[in-house]
């Protein structure tokens, strides 16, 4: 009986030590990702067709955010409306200058309501772009 209890204790302590070790290792190797990648991906069609020259929409979103602009990048499936939304995410200041037609007359500027809803769903208080979140909340 004692042998069983000792074995359980040793295994329990070993599991606890391994869990703590894994936690700290995961924190050390954690990769911080630009939250705009999720926002850009949310406005892409999601066909993952490769028509843009990238393996899928996620790769295209990463390329857009890395480039910081949409120059030389295009999604033939979504076309100009999609690329306009991508531009608004990459350059929020430009989005404030151009109100979408759907919001004309209501005194608000910013994202299309459907896009704003997606951004709200993705945005968390920890996101690193509070101005982008504020724009989504205004609309
Ligand atoms: S062309 Fe558009 S829909 Fe197709 S993979 Fe590229 S970003 Fe996605």
PDB file of C-alpha atoms and ligand atoms in Angstrom:
ATOM      1  CA  UNK A   1       0.000   0.000   0.000  1.00  0.00           C
ATOM      2  CA  UNK A   2       2.838   2.356   0.913  1.00  0.00           C
ATOM      3  CA  UNK A   3       4.532   1.641  -2.393  1.00  0.00           C
ATOM      4  CA  UNK A   4       1.377   2.693  -4.274  1.00  0.00           C
ATOM      5  CA  UNK A   5       1.113   5.956  -2.318  1.00  0.00           C
ATOM      6  CA  UNK A   6       4.792   6.737  -2.829  1.00  0.00           C
ATOM      7  CA  UNK A   7       4.452   6.039  -6.578  1.00  0.00           C
ATOM      8  CA  UNK A   8       1.398   8.290  -6.813  1.00  0.00           C
ATOM      9  CA  UNK A   9       3.214  11.043  -4.930  1.00  0.00           C
ATOM     10  CA  UNK A  10       6.308  10.822  -7.117  1.00  0.00           C
ATOM     11  CA  UNK A  11       4.223  10.867 -10.290  1.00  0.00           C
ATOM     12  CA  UNK A  12       2.133  13.782  -9.006  1.00  0.00           C
ATOM     13  CA  UNK A  13       5.180  15.874  -8.132  1.00  0.00           C
ATOM     14  CA  UNK A  14       6.795  14.992 -11.464  1.00  0.00           C
ATOM     15  CA  UNK A  15       3.653  16.067 -13.326  1.00  0.00           C
ATOM     16  CA  UNK A  16       3.462  19.328 -11.365  1.00  0.00           C
ATOM     17  CA  UNK A  17       7.118  20.157 -12.043  1.00  0.00           C
ATOM     18  CA  UNK A  18       6.687  19.319 -15.743  1.00  0.00           C
ATOM     19  CA  UNK A  19       3.561  21.513 -15.972  1.00  0.00           C
ATOM     20  CA  UNK A  20       5.323  24.468 -14.359  1.00  0.00           C
ATOM     21  CA  UNK A  21       8.350  23.973 -16.594  1.00  0.00           C
ATOM     22  CA  UNK A  22       6.183  23.789 -19.712  1.00  0.00           C
ATOM     23  CA  UNK A  23       4.356  26.968 -18.715  1.00  0.00           C
ATOM     24  CA  UNK A  24       7.559  28.970 -18.403  1.00  0.00           C
ATOM     25  CA  UNK A  25       9.023  27.507 -21.600  1.00  0.00           C
ATOM     26  CA  UNK A  26       5.835  28.377 -23.506  1.00  0.00           C
ATOM     27  CA  UNK A  27       5.976  31.939 -22.146  1.00  0.00           C
ATOM     28  CA  UNK A  28       9.630  32.246 -23.165  1.00  0.00           C
ATOM     29  CA  UNK A  29       9.025  31.049 -26.730  1.00  0.00           C
ATOM     30  CA  UNK A  30       5.682  32.821 -27.184  1.00  0.00           C
ATOM     31  CA  UNK A  31       5.445  34.627 -30.517  1.00  0.00           C
ATOM     32  CA  UNK A  32       3.663  37.982 -30.491  1.00  0.00           C
ATOM     33  CA  UNK A  33       1.637  38.399 -33.660  1.00  0.00           C
ATOM     34  CA  UNK A  34       0.418  41.671 -35.121  1.00  0.00           C
ATOM     35  CA  UNK A  35      -3.358  41.756 -34.419  1.00  0.00           C
ATOM     36  CA  UNK A  36      -3.926  43.482 -37.759  1.00  0.00           C
ATOM     37  CA  UNK A  37      -3.284  40.139 -39.484  1.00  0.00           C
ATOM     38  CA  UNK A  38      -6.524  38.782 -37.992  1.00  0.00           C
ATOM     39  CA  UNK A  39      -8.363  41.960 -38.971  1.00  0.00           C
ATOM     40  CA  UNK A  40      -7.148  41.800 -42.566  1.00  0.00           C
ATOM     41  CA  UNK A  41      -7.949  38.101 -42.786  1.00  0.00           C
ATOM     42  CA  UNK A  42     -11.468  38.824 -41.546  1.00  0.00           C
ATOM     43  CA  UNK A  43     -12.209  41.082 -44.512  1.00  0.00           C
ATOM     44  CA  UNK A  44     -10.764  38.696 -47.117  1.00  0.00           C
ATOM     45  CA  UNK A  45     -13.135  36.323 -48.940  1.00  0.00           C
ATOM     46  CA  UNK A  46     -11.624  33.233 -47.308  1.00  0.00           C
ATOM     47  CA  UNK A  47     -11.591  31.202 -50.520  1.00  0.00           C
ATOM     48  CA  UNK A  48      -7.934  30.234 -49.996  1.00  0.00           C
ATOM     49  CA  UNK A  49      -7.688  29.915 -53.759  1.00  0.00           C
ATOM     50  CA  UNK A  50      -4.155  31.247 -54.183  1.00  0.00           C
ATOM     51  CA  UNK A  51      -5.235  33.704 -56.878  1.00  0.00           C
ATOM     52  CA  UNK A  52      -3.299  36.444 -55.116  1.00  0.00           C
ATOM     53  CA  UNK A  53      -0.057  34.495 -55.452  1.00  0.00           C
ATOM     54  CA  UNK A  54       0.000  33.366 -51.833  1.00  0.00           C
ATOM     55  CA  UNK A  55      -0.819  29.975 -50.381  1.00  0.00           C
ATOM     56  CA  UNK A  56      -4.025  31.263 -48.811  1.00  0.00           C
ATOM     57  CA  UNK A  57      -5.845  34.224 -47.326  1.00  0.00           C
ATOM     58  CA  UNK A  58      -3.831  34.073 -44.082  1.00  0.00           C
ATOM     59  CA  UNK A  59      -0.545  34.320 -45.981  1.00  0.00           C
ATOM     60  CA  UNK A  60      -1.931  37.190 -48.039  1.00  0.00           C
ATOM     61  CA  UNK A  61      -3.014  39.003 -44.855  1.00  0.00           C
ATOM     62  CA  UNK A  62       0.441  38.514 -43.360  1.00  0.00           C
ATOM     63  CA  UNK A  63       2.041  39.907 -46.527  1.00  0.00           C
ATOM     64  CA  UNK A  64      -0.223  42.976 -46.478  1.00  0.00           C
ATOM     65  CA  UNK A  65       0.541  43.740 -42.830  1.00  0.00           C
ATOM     66  CA  UNK A  66       4.254  43.126 -43.342  1.00  0.00           C
ATOM     67  CA  UNK A  67       4.300  45.470 -46.350  1.00  0.00           C
ATOM     68  CA  UNK A  68       2.213  48.060 -44.511  1.00  0.00           C
ATOM     69  CA  UNK A  69       0.299  48.829 -47.686  1.00  0.00           C
ATOM     70  CA  UNK A  70      -1.550  47.124 -50.489  1.00  0.00           C
ATOM     71  CA  UNK A  71       0.791  48.367 -53.195  1.00  0.00           C
ATOM     72  CA  UNK A  72       1.437  45.527 -55.616  1.00  0.00           C
ATOM     73  CA  UNK A  73      -0.949  43.224 -53.739  1.00  0.00           C
ATOM     74  CA  UNK A  74      -4.408  42.267 -54.908  1.00  0.00           C
ATOM     75  CA  UNK A  75      -7.105  39.744 -54.144  1.00  0.00           C
ATOM     76  CA  UNK A  76      -8.805  38.991 -57.472  1.00  0.00           C
ATOM     77  CA  UNK A  77     -11.687  37.243 -55.717  1.00  0.00           C
ATOM     78  CA  UNK A  78     -12.605  40.166 -53.447  1.00  0.00           C
ATOM     79  CA  UNK A  79     -11.585  42.838 -55.907  1.00  0.00           C
ATOM     80  CA  UNK A  80     -11.349  46.549 -55.176  1.00  0.00           C
ATOM     81  CA  UNK A  81     -13.951  46.636 -52.365  1.00  0.00           C
ATOM     82  CA  UNK A  82     -11.969  44.071 -50.375  1.00  0.00           C
ATOM     83  CA  UNK A  83      -8.677  45.825 -50.996  1.00  0.00           C
ATOM     84  CA  UNK A  84     -10.252  49.115 -49.890  1.00  0.00           C
ATOM     85  CA  UNK A  85     -11.193  47.497 -46.579  1.00  0.00           C
ATOM     86  CA  UNK A  86      -7.668  46.122 -46.233  1.00  0.00           C
ATOM     87  CA  UNK A  87      -6.296  49.628 -46.844  1.00  0.00           C
ATOM     88  CA  UNK A  88      -8.524  51.001 -44.077  1.00  0.00           C
ATOM     89  CA  UNK A  89      -7.113  48.481 -41.629  1.00  0.00           C
ATOM     90  CA  UNK A  90      -3.525  49.135 -42.638  1.00  0.00           C
ATOM     91  CA  UNK A  91      -3.919  52.906 -42.610  1.00  0.00           C
ATOM     92  CA  UNK A  92      -6.687  53.807 -40.124  1.00  0.00           C
ATOM     93  CA  UNK A  93      -6.092  57.532 -40.662  1.00  0.00           C
ATOM     94  CA  UNK A  94      -7.064  57.130 -44.306  1.00  0.00           C
ATOM     95  CA  UNK A  95     -10.277  55.395 -43.251  1.00  0.00           C
ATOM     96  CA  UNK A  96     -11.324  58.427 -41.213  1.00  0.00           C
ATOM     97  CA  UNK A  97     -10.926  60.634 -44.269  1.00  0.00           C
ATOM     98  CA  UNK A  98     -13.190  58.550 -46.491  1.00  0.00           C
ATOM     99  CA  UNK A  99     -16.608  57.584 -45.216  1.00  0.00           C
ATOM    100  CA  UNK A 100     -18.104  54.515 -46.888  1.00  0.00           C
ATOM    101  CA  UNK A 101     -21.183  55.134 -48.994  1.00  0.00           C
ATOM    102  CA  UNK A 102     -23.283  52.978 -46.660  1.00  0.00           C
ATOM    103  CA  UNK A 103     -22.672  55.412 -43.823  1.00  0.00           C
ATOM    104  CA  UNK A 104     -23.066  58.673 -45.692  1.00  0.00           C
ATOM    105  CA  UNK A 105     -25.465  61.052 -44.062  1.00  0.00           C
ATOM    106  CA  UNK A 106     -25.393  59.535 -40.586  1.00  0.00           C
ATOM    107  CA  UNK A 107     -22.481  61.683 -39.496  1.00  0.00           C
ATOM    108  CA  UNK A 108     -20.215  58.706 -38.871  1.00  0.00           C
ATOM    109  CA  UNK A 109     -17.017  57.827 -40.645  1.00  0.00           C
ATOM    110  CA  UNK A 110     -15.132  54.563 -40.654  1.00  0.00           C
ATOM    111  CA  UNK A 111     -15.668  50.929 -41.501  1.00  0.00           C
ATOM    112  CA  UNK A 112     -18.579  49.323 -43.225  1.00  0.00           C
ATOM    113  CA  UNK A 113     -20.904  48.064 -40.423  1.00  0.00           C
ATOM    114  CA  UNK A 114     -20.324  44.425 -41.386  1.00  0.00           C
ATOM    115  CA  UNK A 115     -16.565  44.917 -41.233  1.00  0.00           C
ATOM    116  CA  UNK A 116     -16.869  46.807 -37.959  1.00  0.00           C
ATOM    117  CA  UNK A 117     -18.786  43.869 -36.494  1.00  0.00           C
ATOM    118  CA  UNK A 118     -16.015  41.497 -37.516  1.00  0.00           C
ATOM    119  CA  UNK A 119     -13.406  43.794 -36.006  1.00  0.00           C
ATOM    120  CA  UNK A 120     -15.368  44.077 -32.768  1.00  0.00           C
ATOM    121  CA  UNK A 121     -15.555  40.305 -32.608  1.00  0.00           C
ATOM    122  CA  UNK A 122     -11.820  40.003 -33.079  1.00  0.00           C
ATOM    123  CA  UNK A 123     -10.754  42.946 -30.945  1.00  0.00           C
ATOM    124  CA  UNK A 124      -9.774  42.352 -27.357  1.00  0.00           C
ATOM    125  CA  UNK A 125      -8.827  44.871 -24.674  1.00  0.00           C
ATOM    126  CA  UNK A 126      -5.268  43.619 -24.969  1.00  0.00           C
ATOM    127  CA  UNK A 127      -5.044  44.519 -28.651  1.00  0.00           C
ATOM    128  CA  UNK A 128      -2.203  46.813 -29.502  1.00  0.00           C
ATOM    129  CA  UNK A 129      -4.188  49.140 -31.739  1.00  0.00           C
ATOM    130  CA  UNK A 130      -6.654  51.054 -29.571  1.00  0.00           C
ATOM    131  CA  UNK A 131      -7.381  53.628 -32.288  1.00  0.00           C
ATOM    132  CA  UNK A 132      -8.538  50.879 -34.641  1.00  0.00           C
ATOM    133  CA  UNK A 133     -10.804  49.441 -31.944  1.00  0.00           C
ATOM    134  CA  UNK A 134     -12.173  52.892 -31.165  1.00  0.00           C
ATOM    135  CA  UNK A 135     -13.043  53.371 -34.837  1.00  0.00           C
ATOM    136  CA  UNK A 136     -14.876  50.054 -34.866  1.00  0.00           C
ATOM    137  CA  UNK A 137     -16.792  50.995 -31.727  1.00  0.00           C
ATOM    138  CA  UNK A 138     -17.807  54.388 -33.157  1.00  0.00           C
ATOM    139  CA  UNK A 139     -19.525  52.814 -36.118  1.00  0.00           C
TER     140      UNK A 139
HETATM  141  S1  LIG B   1      -6.990  35.562 -53.984  1.00  0.00           S
HETATM  142 FE1  LIG B   1      -8.186  36.364 -52.237  1.00  0.00          FE
HETATM  143  S2  LIG B   1      -9.531  34.657 -51.673  1.00  0.00           S
HETATM  144 FE2  LIG B   1      -7.884  33.758 -52.921  1.00  0.00          FE
HETATM  145  S3  LIG B   1      -6.281  33.154 -51.420  1.00  0.00           S
HETATM  146 FE3  LIG B   1      -5.766  35.234 -52.095  1.00  0.00          FE
HETATM  147  S4  LIG B   1      -6.694  36.565 -50.552  1.00  0.00           S
HETATM  148 FE4  LIG B   1      -7.697  34.545 -50.344  1.00  0.00          FE
END
